[in-house]
Amino acid sequence: MLEEVERWLATRSWSGTDRPLHRILAAKRATNQSVSVVLPALNEEETVGDIVAIIRHDLMQQVPLVDEIVVVDSGSTDRTSEVAAAAGARVVHRDDILPRIPAVPGKGEVLWRSLLVTGGDIVCFIDADLKEFSSDFVSGIVGPLLTDPEVDLVKGMYDRPLGGAAGQGGRVTELMARPLLNMHWPQLAGFVQPLGGEYAARRSLLEQLPFPVGYGVELGMLVDALHLVGLDALAQVDVGVRKHRHQDGQALGRMAAAIYRTAQLRLARGHLIRPSLTQFERSPDGFEPRTYSVDTEERPPMAEIAEYQSRKVA
């Protein structure tokens, strides 16, 4: 492990108990920062209601940590939207956000569009399939962003039990993401759950990042954030145990392929945010350059979207 990563683990890797809730709330009042929680959801009627209700009770009604809970439904065919709304979330359908750009299937697509329908200075993403959910997930990963102005993105880390065995979850992480990160971006080797769906970041960072539309969004976000703000602006917090619905082998294969493709694009483009190809065409005056966008598999930084810019001005 790089000496830089060892130092990072000592200074940017915390436990959720390191920041008591009263300290986090005091920092929120002092800095006047708002917090949005976003749940991307697709057919999660069994779990989304409990997650929303717990966050609303613990972090909105008992203490004023979270300012809004938004569930973005990406095309559910069950009662996900109704259950989430009944539990107290604002529910928005993916296709109703930025309708001039046709939506495509994928988790990253939903997270990208959520920036347009949330207002928090800090945006916290929580997967909607978690079981035995605790609001410590939210307060734990939001805490460093409220208390430390030098931190821009915080990932949750946790045990992921599989079939009763501790630490056996996260198979795509161990077989695909971790080897990729260690070999190509060793500065990120200290992240315990690089693909975890529970993380928070400053809006000022998120709006500058491209979003892979599918399962590659978490790896892409880590790599791009590293190159944009540096390792010391990234952190992780231990929030205990994460229990959720596990995917079958074929679904994991599709996830791994998407993650590999996300890494491949970043390796090929030298970490440029917007890759392009310049070609030449002969004209009466000689050869003239023509530049074309190459990467059509990602959404651009939200800061470049006119509707987002006009919302910020308003």
Coordinates of N, CA and C in Angstrom, one line a residue, residues 49-199:
G49 N -40.2 2.3 2.1 CA -41.1 3.0 3.0 C -40.4 3.0 4.4
D50 N -39.8 1.9 4.9 CA -39.2 1.9 6.2 C -38.0 2.8 6.2
I51 N -37.2 2.9 5.1 CA -36.0 3.7 5.1 C -36.5 5.2 5.2
V52 N -37.4 5.6 4.4 CA -37.9 6.9 4.4 C -38.5 7.3 5.8
A53 N -39.3 6.4 6.4 CA -39.9 6.7 7.6 C -38.9 6.9 8.7
I54 N -37.8 6.1 8.7 CA -36.8 6.2 9.8 C -36.0 7.5 9.6
I55 N -35.6 7.8 8.4 CA -34.9 9.1 8.2 C -35.8 10.2 8.6
R56 N -37.0 10.2 8.2 CA -37.9 11.3 8.5 C -38.1 11.5 10.0
H57 N -38.3 10.3 10.7 CA -38.5 10.4 12.2 C -37.3 10.8 12.9
D58 N -36.1 10.2 12.6 CA -34.9 10.4 13.4 C -34.2 11.7 13.1
L59 N -34.2 12.1 11.8 CA -33.4 13.2 11.4 C -34.1 14.4 10.8
M60 N -35.4 14.3 10.9 CA -36.2 15.5 10.5 C -37.2 15.9 11.6
Q61 N -37.8 15.0 12.2 CA -38.8 15.3 13.3 C -38.1 15.4 14.7
Q62 N -37.2 14.4 15.0 CA -36.6 14.5 16.3 C -35.5 15.5 16.3
V63 N -34.7 15.6 15.3 CA -33.6 16.6 15.1 C -33.6 17.1 13.7
P64 N -33.2 18.4 13.5 CA -33.3 19.0 12.1 C -32.0 18.8 11.3
L65 N -31.7 17.6 11.0 CA -30.4 17.3 10.3 C -30.7 17.3 8.8
V66 N -31.8 16.6 8.4 CA -32.1 16.4 7.0 C -33.2 17.4 6.6
D67 N -33.0 18.1 5.5 CA -34.0 19.1 5.0 C -35.0 18.6 4.0
E68 N -34.6 17.5 3.3 CA -35.6 17.0 2.4 C -35.2 15.5 2.0
I69 N -36.2 14.7 1.8 CA -36.0 13.3 1.3 C -36.7 13.2 0.0
V70 N -36.0 12.8 -1.0 CA -36.5 12.7 -2.4 C -36.3 11.3 -2.9
V71 N -37.3 10.6 -3.2 CA -37.3 9.3 -3.9 C -37.4 9.5 -5.4
V72 N -36.4 9.1 -6.2 CA -36.5 9.2 -7.6 C -36.9 7.8 -8.2
D73 N -38.1 7.6 -8.7 CA -38.5 6.4 -9.2 C -38.1 6.2 -10.6
S74 N -37.4 5.2 -10.9 CA -36.8 5.0 -12.3 C -37.6 4.0 -13.1
G75 N -39.0 4.0 -12.9 CA -39.8 3.1 -13.7 C -40.4 1.9 -13.0
S76 N -40.7 2.0 -11.7 CA -41.2 0.9 -10.9 C -42.5 0.4 -11.5
T77 N -42.7 -0.9 -11.4 CA -44.0 -1.5 -11.8 C -44.8 -1.9 -10.6
D78 N -44.2 -1.7 -9.4 CA -44.9 -2.1 -8.2 C -45.4 -0.8 -7.5
R79 N -45.6 -0.8 -6.2 CA -46.1 0.3 -5.4 C -45.0 1.2 -4.8
T80 N -43.8 1.2 -5.4 CA -42.7 1.9 -4.8 C -43.1 3.4 -4.5
S81 N -43.6 4.0 -5.5 CA -43.9 5.5 -5.4 C -45.0 5.7 -4.3
E82 N -46.0 4.9 -4.3 CA -47.1 5.1 -3.3 C -46.6 4.9 -1.9
V83 N -45.8 3.9 -1.7 CA -45.2 3.5 -0.4 C -44.3 4.6 0.1
A84 N -43.4 5.1 -0.8 CA -42.5 6.2 -0.5 C -43.2 7.5 -0.1
A85 N -44.2 7.8 -0.9 CA -45.0 9.0 -0.6 C -45.7 8.9 0.7
A86 N -46.3 7.8 1.0 CA -47.0 7.6 2.2 C -46.1 7.7 3.4
A87 N -44.8 7.3 3.3 CA -43.9 7.4 4.4 C -43.3 8.8 4.6
G88 N -43.6 9.7 3.7 CA -43.2 11.1 3.9 C -42.2 11.6 2.9
A89 N -41.8 10.9 1.8 CA -40.9 11.3 0.9 C -41.6 12.1 -0.2
R90 N -40.8 13.0 -0.8 CA -41.3 13.6 -2.1 C -40.8 12.7 -3.2
V91 N -41.8 12.2 -4.0 CA -41.5 11.3 -5.0 C -41.5 12.0 -6.4
V92 N -40.4 11.7 -7.2 CA -40.3 12.3 -8.5 C -40.0 11.2 -9.5
H93 N -40.7 11.1 -10.6 CA -40.3 10.1 -11.6 C -39.2 10.5 -12.4
R94 N -38.3 9.6 -12.7 CA -37.1 9.9 -13.5 C -37.4 10.6 -14.8
D95 N -38.5 10.2 -15.5 CA -38.8 10.7 -16.8 C -39.4 12.1 -16.8
D96 N -39.8 12.6 -15.6 CA -40.3 13.9 -15.4 C -39.2 15.0 -15.2
I97 N -38.0 14.5 -15.0 CA -36.9 15.4 -14.7 C -36.1 15.6 -16.0
L98 N -36.0 16.9 -16.4 CA -35.2 17.2 -17.7 C -35.8 16.4 -18.9
P99 N -37.1 16.6 -19.2 CA -37.7 15.8 -20.2 C -37.1 16.0 -21.6
R100 N -36.5 17.1 -21.9 CA -35.9 17.3 -23.2 C -34.8 16.3 -23.5
I101 N -34.2 15.7 -22.5 CA -33.2 14.7 -22.7 C -33.8 13.3 -22.3
P102 N -34.1 12.5 -23.3 CA -34.8 11.2 -23.0 C -33.9 10.4 -22.0
A103 N -34.6 9.9 -21.0 CA -34.0 9.1 -20.0 C -33.6 7.7 -20.5
V104 N -32.5 7.2 -20.0 CA -32.1 5.8 -20.3 C -32.1 5.1 -19.0
P105 N -32.2 3.7 -19.0 CA -32.2 2.9 -17.8 C -30.8 3.0 -17.1
G106 N -30.8 3.0 -15.8 CA -29.6 2.9 -15.1 C -29.6 3.8 -13.8
K107 N -28.9 3.3 -12.8 CA -28.8 4.0 -11.5 C -28.1 5.4 -11.7
G108 N -27.0 5.4 -12.4 CA -26.3 6.7 -12.6 C -27.2 7.8 -13.2
E109 N -28.1 7.4 -14.1 CA -29.0 8.3 -14.8 C -29.9 9.0 -13.7
V110 N -30.4 8.2 -12.8 CA -31.3 8.6 -11.7 C -30.5 9.6 -10.8
L111 N -29.3 9.2 -10.4 CA -28.6 10.1 -9.5 C -28.2 11.4 -10.1
W112 N -27.9 11.4 -11.4 CA -27.6 12.6 -12.1 C -28.8 13.5 -12.2
R113 N -29.9 13.0 -12.5 CA -31.1 13.8 -12.6 C -31.6 14.3 -11.3
S114 N -31.3 13.6 -10.2 CA -31.7 14.0 -8.9 C -31.1 15.4 -8.5
L115 N -30.0 15.8 -9.1 CA -29.4 17.1 -8.8 C -30.4 18.2 -9.2
L116 N -31.2 18.0 -10.2 CA -32.1 19.0 -10.6 C -33.4 19.2 -9.8
V117 N -33.7 18.2 -8.9 CA -34.9 18.2 -8.1 C -34.6 18.3 -6.6
T118 N -33.4 18.5 -6.3 CA -33.0 18.7 -4.9 C -32.3 20.0 -4.7
G119 N -32.3 20.5 -3.5 CA -31.7 21.8 -3.2 C -30.6 21.8 -2.2
G120 N -30.3 20.7 -1.6 CA -29.3 20.7 -0.5 C -27.9 21.0 -1.0
D121 N -27.2 21.7 -0.1 CA -25.8 22.0 -0.3 C -25.0 20.7 -0.2
I122 N -25.5 19.7 0.6 CA -24.9 18.4 0.7 C -26.0 17.4 0.2
V123 N -25.6 16.5 -0.7 CA -26.5 15.5 -1.2 C -26.1 14.1 -0.7
C124 N -27.0 13.4 -0.1 CA -26.7 12.1 0.4 C -27.5 11.0 -0.3
F125 N -26.8 10.1 -0.9 CA -27.4 9.0 -1.7 C -27.5 7.8 -0.8
I126 N -28.7 7.2 -0.8 CA -29.0 5.9 0.0 C -29.7 5.0 -0.9
D127 N -29.2 3.7 -1.0 CA -29.9 2.7 -1.8 C -31.3 2.4 -1.2
A128 N -32.3 2.1 -2.0 CA -33.6 1.9 -1.5 C -33.9 0.4 -1.1
D129 N -32.9 -0.5 -1.2 CA -33.2 -1.9 -1.0 C -32.6 -2.3 0.4
L130 N -32.2 -1.4 1.2 CA -31.6 -1.8 2.5 C -32.6 -2.3 3.5
K131 N -32.2 -3.3 4.2 CA -33.0 -3.9 5.3 C -32.4 -3.6 6.6
E132 N -33.2 -3.6 7.7 CA -32.8 -3.2 9.0 C -32.0 -1.9 9.0
F133 N -32.6 -0.9 8.3 CA -31.9 0.3 8.1 C -31.8 1.2 9.4
S134 N -30.7 1.9 9.5 CA -30.5 2.8 10.7 C -30.1 4.2 10.1
S135 N -30.7 5.2 10.7 CA -30.4 6.6 10.3 C -29.0 6.9 10.5
D136 N -28.2 6.1 11.3 CA -26.8 6.4 11.4 C -26.0 6.4 10.1
F137 N -26.6 5.7 9.1 CA -26.0 5.7 7.8 C -25.9 7.1 7.3
V138 N -27.0 7.9 7.4 CA -27.1 9.2 6.9 C -26.3 10.2 7.8
S139 N -26.5 10.2 9.1 CA -25.7 11.1 9.9 C -24.2 10.8 9.9
G140 N -23.9 9.5 9.8 CA -22.5 9.1 9.8 C -21.7 9.7 8.6
I141 N -22.3 9.5 7.4 CA -21.6 10.0 6.2 C -21.8 11.5 5.9
V142 N -22.8 12.1 6.4 CA -23.0 13.5 6.3 C -22.1 14.3 7.3
G143 N -21.9 13.7 8.4 CA -21.2 14.4 9.5 C -19.8 15.0 9.1
P144 N -18.9 14.3 8.4 CA -17.7 14.9 8.1 C -17.8 16.1 7.1
L145 N -18.8 16.1 6.3 CA -19.0 17.2 5.3 C -19.5 18.5 6.1
L146 N -20.2 18.3 7.1 CA -20.7 19.4 7.9 C -19.7 20.0 8.9
T147 N -18.8 19.1 9.3 CA -17.8 19.5 10.4 C -16.4 19.8 9.8
D148 N -16.1 19.4 8.6 CA -14.8 19.6 8.0 C -14.9 20.2 6.6
P149 N -14.6 21.5 6.5 CA -14.8 22.1 5.1 C -13.8 21.6 4.1
E150 N -12.8 20.8 4.5 CA -11.8 20.3 3.5 C -12.3 19.0 2.9
V151 N -13.4 18.4 3.4 CA -13.9 17.1 2.9 C -15.0 17.4 1.9
D152 N -14.9 16.8 0.7 CA -15.9 17.0 -0.3 C -16.8 15.8 -0.6
L153 N -16.3 14.6 -0.3 CA -17.1 13.4 -0.6 C -16.8 12.3 0.5
V154 N -17.8 11.7 1.0 CA -17.7 10.7 2.0 C -18.4 9.4 1.6
K155 N -17.7 8.3 1.6 CA -18.3 7.0 1.3 C -18.6 6.3 2.7
G156 N -19.7 5.5 2.7 CA -19.9 4.7 3.8 C -19.1 3.4 3.7
M157 N -18.6 2.8 4.8 CA -18.0 1.5 4.8 C -18.7 0.7 5.8
Y158 N -18.8 -0.6 5.5 CA -19.6 -1.5 6.4 C -19.3 -3.0 6.0
D159 N -19.8 -3.9 6.9 CA -19.8 -5.3 6.6 C -21.0 -5.6 5.7
R160 N -20.8 -6.5 4.8 CA -21.9 -6.9 3.9 C -22.1 -8.4 4.0
P161 N -22.9 -8.9 5.0 CA -23.1 -10.3 5.1 C -23.8 -10.9 3.9
L162 N -23.4 -12.2 3.6 CA -24.0 -12.9 2.5 C -24.3 -14.3 3.0
G163 N -25.6 -14.7 3.0 CA -26.0 -16.0 3.4 C -25.5 -16.4 4.8
G164 N -25.6 -15.4 5.7 CA -25.2 -15.7 7.1 C -23.7 -15.5 7.4
A165 N -22.9 -15.4 6.3 CA -21.5 -15.3 6.6 C -21.1 -13.8 6.5
A166 N -20.3 -13.4 7.5 CA -19.9 -12.0 7.6 C -18.9 -11.7 6.5
G167 N -19.0 -10.5 6.0 CA -18.0 -10.0 5.1 C -17.9 -10.6 3.7
Q168 N -19.0 -11.4 3.3 CA -18.9 -12.1 2.0 C -19.7 -11.4 0.9
G169 N -20.3 -10.2 1.3 CA -21.0 -9.5 0.3 C -20.0 -8.6 -0.5
G170 N -20.5 -7.9 -1.5 CA -19.6 -7.1 -2.3 C -18.8 -7.8 -3.2
R171 N -19.4 -8.8 -3.9 CA -18.6 -9.7 -4.8 C -18.0 -9.0 -6.0
V172 N -18.7 -8.1 -6.6 CA -18.2 -7.3 -7.7 C -17.1 -6.4 -7.2
T173 N -17.2 -5.9 -6.0 CA -16.1 -5.1 -5.4 C -14.8 -5.9 -5.4
E174 N -14.9 -7.1 -4.8 CA -13.7 -7.9 -4.6 C -13.1 -8.4 -5.9
L175 N -14.0 -8.8 -6.9 CA -13.5 -9.4 -8.1 C -13.2 -8.5 -9.2
M176 N -13.8 -7.3 -9.2 CA -13.6 -6.4 -10.3 C -13.1 -5.0 -9.8
A177 N -13.8 -4.3 -8.9 CA -13.5 -2.9 -8.6 C -12.2 -2.8 -7.8
R178 N -12.0 -3.6 -6.8 CA -10.8 -3.5 -6.0 C -9.5 -3.8 -6.8
P179 N -9.5 -4.8 -7.6 CA -8.3 -5.0 -8.4 C -8.0 -3.9 -9.4
L180 N -9.1 -3.3 -10.0 CA -8.9 -2.2 -10.9 C -8.3 -1.0 -10.2
L181 N -8.9 -0.7 -9.0 CA -8.4 0.5 -8.3 C -7.0 0.3 -7.8
N182 N -6.7 -0.8 -7.3 CA -5.3 -1.1 -6.8 C -4.3 -1.0 -7.9
M183 N -4.6 -1.5 -9.1 CA -3.7 -1.5 -10.2 C -3.6 -0.1 -11.0
H184 N -4.7 0.6 -11.1 CA -4.7 1.8 -11.9 C -4.8 3.1 -11.2
W185 N -5.5 3.0 -10.0 CA -5.6 4.2 -9.2 C -5.3 3.8 -7.7
P186 N -4.1 3.5 -7.5 CA -3.7 3.0 -6.1 C -4.0 4.0 -5.0
Q187 N -4.1 5.2 -5.3 CA -4.5 6.2 -4.2 C -5.8 5.9 -3.6
L188 N -6.7 5.2 -4.4 CA -8.0 4.9 -3.9 C -8.1 3.5 -3.3
A189 N -7.0 2.8 -3.1 CA -7.0 1.5 -2.6 C -7.5 1.4 -1.1
G190 N -7.5 2.5 -0.4 CA -8.0 2.5 1.0 C -9.5 2.4 1.2
F191 N -10.2 2.6 0.1 CA -11.7 2.6 0.3 C -12.2 1.1 0.5
V192 N -12.9 0.9 1.6 CA -13.4 -0.4 1.9 C -14.5 -0.8 1.0
Q193 N -15.4 0.1 0.7 CA -16.6 -0.2 -0.1 C -16.7 0.9 -1.3
P194 N -15.8 0.8 -2.2 CA -15.8 1.8 -3.3 C -17.0 1.8 -4.1
L195 N -17.8 0.7 -4.2 CA -19.0 0.6 -5.0 C -20.2 0.8 -4.1
G196 N -20.1 1.0 -2.8 CA -21.3 1.1 -2.0 C -22.2 2.3 -2.4
G197 N -23.5 2.1 -2.2 CA -24.5 3.1 -2.7 C -24.8 4.1 -1.7
E198 N -24.1 4.1 -0.5 CA -24.4 5.0 0.5 C -23.2 6.0 0.6
Y199 N -23.4 7.2 0.2 CA -22.3 8.2 0.2 C -22.9 9.6 0.1

